[in-house]
GROMACS .gro file of C-alpha atoms in nm:
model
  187
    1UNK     CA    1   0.000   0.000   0.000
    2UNK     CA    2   0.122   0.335  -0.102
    3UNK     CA    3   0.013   0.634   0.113
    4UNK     CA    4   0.087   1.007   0.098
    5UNK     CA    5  -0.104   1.121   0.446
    6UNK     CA    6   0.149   1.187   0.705
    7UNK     CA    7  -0.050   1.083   1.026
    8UNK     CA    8  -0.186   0.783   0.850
    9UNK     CA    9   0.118   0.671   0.728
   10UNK     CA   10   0.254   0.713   1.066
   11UNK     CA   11   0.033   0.534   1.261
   12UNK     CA   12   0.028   0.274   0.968
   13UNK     CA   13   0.403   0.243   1.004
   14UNK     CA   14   0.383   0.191   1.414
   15UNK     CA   15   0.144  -0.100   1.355
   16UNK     CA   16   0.338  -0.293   1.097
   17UNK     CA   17   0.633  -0.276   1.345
   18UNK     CA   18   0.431  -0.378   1.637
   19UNK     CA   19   0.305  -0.668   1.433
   20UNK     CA   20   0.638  -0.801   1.326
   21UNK     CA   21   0.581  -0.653   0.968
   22UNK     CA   22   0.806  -0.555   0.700
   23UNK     CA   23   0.808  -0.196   0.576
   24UNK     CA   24   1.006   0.031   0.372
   25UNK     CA   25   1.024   0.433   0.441
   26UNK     CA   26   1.245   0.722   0.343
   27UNK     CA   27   1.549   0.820   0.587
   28UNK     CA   28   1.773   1.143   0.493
   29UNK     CA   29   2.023   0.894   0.314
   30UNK     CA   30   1.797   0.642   0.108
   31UNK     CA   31   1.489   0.448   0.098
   32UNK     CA   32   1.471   0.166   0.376
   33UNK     CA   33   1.359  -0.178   0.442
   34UNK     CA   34   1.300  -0.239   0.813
   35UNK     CA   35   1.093  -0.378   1.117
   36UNK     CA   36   1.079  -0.428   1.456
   37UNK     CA   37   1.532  -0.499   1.543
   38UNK     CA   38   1.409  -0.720   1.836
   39UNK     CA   39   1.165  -0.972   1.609
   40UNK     CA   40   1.427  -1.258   1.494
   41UNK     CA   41   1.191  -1.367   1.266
   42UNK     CA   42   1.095  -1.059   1.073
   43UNK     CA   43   1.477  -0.953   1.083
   44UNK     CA   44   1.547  -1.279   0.873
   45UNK     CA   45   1.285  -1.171   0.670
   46UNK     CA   46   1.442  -0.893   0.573
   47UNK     CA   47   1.784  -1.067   0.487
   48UNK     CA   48   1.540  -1.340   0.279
   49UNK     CA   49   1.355  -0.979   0.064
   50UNK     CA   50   1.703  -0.875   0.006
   51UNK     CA   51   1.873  -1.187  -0.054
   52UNK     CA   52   2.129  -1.037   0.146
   53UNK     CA   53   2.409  -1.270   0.330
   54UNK     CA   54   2.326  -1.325   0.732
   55UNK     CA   55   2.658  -1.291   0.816
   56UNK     CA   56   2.635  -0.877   0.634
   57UNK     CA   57   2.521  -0.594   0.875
   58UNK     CA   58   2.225  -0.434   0.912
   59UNK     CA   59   2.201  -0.143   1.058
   60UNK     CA   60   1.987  -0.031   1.370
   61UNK     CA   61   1.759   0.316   1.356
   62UNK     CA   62   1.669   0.472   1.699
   63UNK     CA   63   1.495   0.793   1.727
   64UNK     CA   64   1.752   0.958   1.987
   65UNK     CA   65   2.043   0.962   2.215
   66UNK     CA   66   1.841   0.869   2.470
   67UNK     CA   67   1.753   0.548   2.352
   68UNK     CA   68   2.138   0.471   2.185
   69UNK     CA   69   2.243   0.534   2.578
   70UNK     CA   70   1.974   0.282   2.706
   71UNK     CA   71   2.096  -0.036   2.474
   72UNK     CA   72   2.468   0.054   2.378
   73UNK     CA   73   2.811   0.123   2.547
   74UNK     CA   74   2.932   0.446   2.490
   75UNK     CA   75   3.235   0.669   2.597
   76UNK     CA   76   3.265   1.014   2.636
   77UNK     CA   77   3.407   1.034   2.313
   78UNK     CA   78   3.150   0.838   2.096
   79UNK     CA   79   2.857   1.075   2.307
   80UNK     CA   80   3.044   1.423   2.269
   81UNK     CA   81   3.087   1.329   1.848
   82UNK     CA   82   2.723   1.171   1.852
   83UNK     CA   83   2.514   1.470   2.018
   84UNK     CA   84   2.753   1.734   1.793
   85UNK     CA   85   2.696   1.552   1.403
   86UNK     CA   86   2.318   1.294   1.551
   87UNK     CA   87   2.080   1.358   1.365
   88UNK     CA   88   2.240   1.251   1.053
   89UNK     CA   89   2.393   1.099   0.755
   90UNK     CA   90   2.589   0.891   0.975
   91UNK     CA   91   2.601   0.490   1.124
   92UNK     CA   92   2.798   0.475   1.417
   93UNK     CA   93   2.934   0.121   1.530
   94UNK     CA   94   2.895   0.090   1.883
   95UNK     CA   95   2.869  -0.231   2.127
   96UNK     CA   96   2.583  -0.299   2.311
   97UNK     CA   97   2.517  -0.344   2.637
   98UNK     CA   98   2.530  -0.743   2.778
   99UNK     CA   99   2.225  -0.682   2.907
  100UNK     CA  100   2.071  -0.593   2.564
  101UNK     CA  101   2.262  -0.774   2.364
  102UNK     CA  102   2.006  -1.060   2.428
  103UNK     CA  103   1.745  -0.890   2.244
  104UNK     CA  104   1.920  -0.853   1.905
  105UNK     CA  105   1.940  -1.263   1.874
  106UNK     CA  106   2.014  -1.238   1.505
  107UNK     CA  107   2.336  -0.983   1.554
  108UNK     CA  108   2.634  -1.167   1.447
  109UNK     CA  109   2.897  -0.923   1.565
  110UNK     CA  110   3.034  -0.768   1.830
  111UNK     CA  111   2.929  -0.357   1.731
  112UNK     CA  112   2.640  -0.256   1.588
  113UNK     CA  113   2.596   0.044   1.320
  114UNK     CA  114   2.350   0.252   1.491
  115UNK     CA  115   2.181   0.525   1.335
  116UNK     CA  116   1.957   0.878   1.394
  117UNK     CA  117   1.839   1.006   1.126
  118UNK     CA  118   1.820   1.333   0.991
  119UNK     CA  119   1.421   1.268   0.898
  120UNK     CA  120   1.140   1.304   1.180
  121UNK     CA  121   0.932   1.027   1.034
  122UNK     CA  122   1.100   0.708   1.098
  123UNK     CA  123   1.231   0.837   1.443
  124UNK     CA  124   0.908   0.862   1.518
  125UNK     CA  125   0.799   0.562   1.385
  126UNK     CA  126   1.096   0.422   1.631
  127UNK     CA  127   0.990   0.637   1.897
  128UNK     CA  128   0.576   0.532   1.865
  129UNK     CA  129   0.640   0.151   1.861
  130UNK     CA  130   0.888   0.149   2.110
  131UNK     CA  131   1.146  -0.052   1.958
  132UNK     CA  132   1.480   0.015   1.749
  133UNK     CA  133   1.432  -0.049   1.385
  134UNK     CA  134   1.675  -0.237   1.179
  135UNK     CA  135   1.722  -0.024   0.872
  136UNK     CA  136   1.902  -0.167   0.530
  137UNK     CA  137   1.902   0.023   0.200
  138UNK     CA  138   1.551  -0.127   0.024
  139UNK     CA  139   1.709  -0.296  -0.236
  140UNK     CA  140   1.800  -0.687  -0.359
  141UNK     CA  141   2.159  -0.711  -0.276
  142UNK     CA  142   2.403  -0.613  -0.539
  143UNK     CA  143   2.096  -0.377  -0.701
  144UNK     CA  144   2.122   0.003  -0.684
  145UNK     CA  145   1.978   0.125  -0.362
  146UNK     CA  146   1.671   0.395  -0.352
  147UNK     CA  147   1.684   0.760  -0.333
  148UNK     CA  148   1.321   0.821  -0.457
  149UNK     CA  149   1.043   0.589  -0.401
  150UNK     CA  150   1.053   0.576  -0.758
  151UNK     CA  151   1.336   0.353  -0.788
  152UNK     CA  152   1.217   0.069  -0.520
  153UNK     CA  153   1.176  -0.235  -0.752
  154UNK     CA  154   0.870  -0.447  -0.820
  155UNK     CA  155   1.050  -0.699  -0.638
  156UNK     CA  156   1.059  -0.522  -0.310
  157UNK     CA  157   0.777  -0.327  -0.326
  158UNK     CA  158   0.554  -0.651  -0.381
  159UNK     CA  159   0.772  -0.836  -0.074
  160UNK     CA  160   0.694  -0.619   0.217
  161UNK     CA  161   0.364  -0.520   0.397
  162UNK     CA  162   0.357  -0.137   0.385
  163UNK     CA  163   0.583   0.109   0.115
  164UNK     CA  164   0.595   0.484   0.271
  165UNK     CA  165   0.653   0.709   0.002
  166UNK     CA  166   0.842   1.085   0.003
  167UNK     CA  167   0.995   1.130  -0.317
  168UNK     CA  168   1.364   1.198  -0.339
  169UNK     CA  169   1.554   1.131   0.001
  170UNK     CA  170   1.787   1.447   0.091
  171UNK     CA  171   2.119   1.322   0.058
  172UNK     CA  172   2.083   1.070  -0.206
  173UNK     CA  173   2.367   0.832  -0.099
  174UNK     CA  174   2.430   0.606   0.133
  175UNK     CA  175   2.526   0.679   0.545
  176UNK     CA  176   2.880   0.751   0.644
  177UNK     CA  177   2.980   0.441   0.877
  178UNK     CA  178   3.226   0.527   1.143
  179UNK     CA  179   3.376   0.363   1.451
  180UNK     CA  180   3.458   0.631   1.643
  181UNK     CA  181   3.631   0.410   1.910
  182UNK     CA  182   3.866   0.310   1.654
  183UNK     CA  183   3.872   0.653   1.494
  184UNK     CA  184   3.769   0.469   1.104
  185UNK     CA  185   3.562   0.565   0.822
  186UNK     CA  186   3.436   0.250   0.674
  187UNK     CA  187   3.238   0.386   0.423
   0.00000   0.00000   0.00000
């Protein structure tokens, strides 16, 4: 389904999650494919739409520091660069916390690319469900990802439950991936 109204597609967006649904949405980078980061199933899911490898990151969407400090490690250094560039083009690799690390049962690695944003919507849609998102570029592996909802193939589009369409994304590229811990730029 393909809808333009903001509050619907809002609320839309918050159930799908809830349910353990596939979606895909705009972010200020690219288009998305995501649901609920804590739902194993719907998680593989996603790596099954994409025909993406298991062992290849996804990335996690959170609406705010708040909730990066409730589920991840972070030092001084990783907060100071986080609150001065967050929201943003960015994915930051952090660890999580033991404690939490129990709810991503599908993570295969030891840090996790988190992300904020730069667009409202899907940290509210993160925020409203109350659950991180996992957040991949809404593509098949290999293809071109999305800048415009335009460009999301048949494939995809006719694979998840709900498409959330905005036109052209801001940046039109992919996130910056950094591990500020061991001061990189992977991408």
């Amino acid at each position: 389904d393909l809808h333009k109204d903001y509050d619907e597609a809002l609320s839309l967006a918050v159930e799908v999650v809830k349910q353990g649904k596939v979606f895909v949405f705009p972010t200020d980078t690219l288009y998305g494919i995501g649901c609920d980061a804590t739902n194993r199933e719907a998680v593989r899911r996603i790596y099954r739409i994409k025909k993406r490898d298991e062992q290849k990151p996804v990335s996690i969407l959170l609406s705010g520091m708040e909730d990066v400090e409730r589920i991840c490690e972070i030092s001084d250094e990783e907060r100071k660069w986080m609150l001065e560039h967050l929201p943003g083009p960015y994915t930051v690799l952090l660890k999580l916390k033991q404690e939490k690390a129990g709810m991503f049962s599908w993570l295969k690695r030891e840090k996790v690319g988190i992300r904020i944003p730069n667009y409202v919507f899907i940290r509210k849609v993160s925020e409203l469900s109350s659950t991180p998102i996992v957040a991949t570029s809404a593509n098949i592996s290999g293809a071109n990802p999305p800048k415009h909802h335009n460009e999301l193939s048949r494939e995809i589009v006719t694979s998840v439950d709900l498409v959330i369409c905005a036109g052209e994304t801001k940046y039109k590229r992919p996130s910056t991936v950094i591990d500020i811990g061991e001061n990189k730029i992977l991408r």
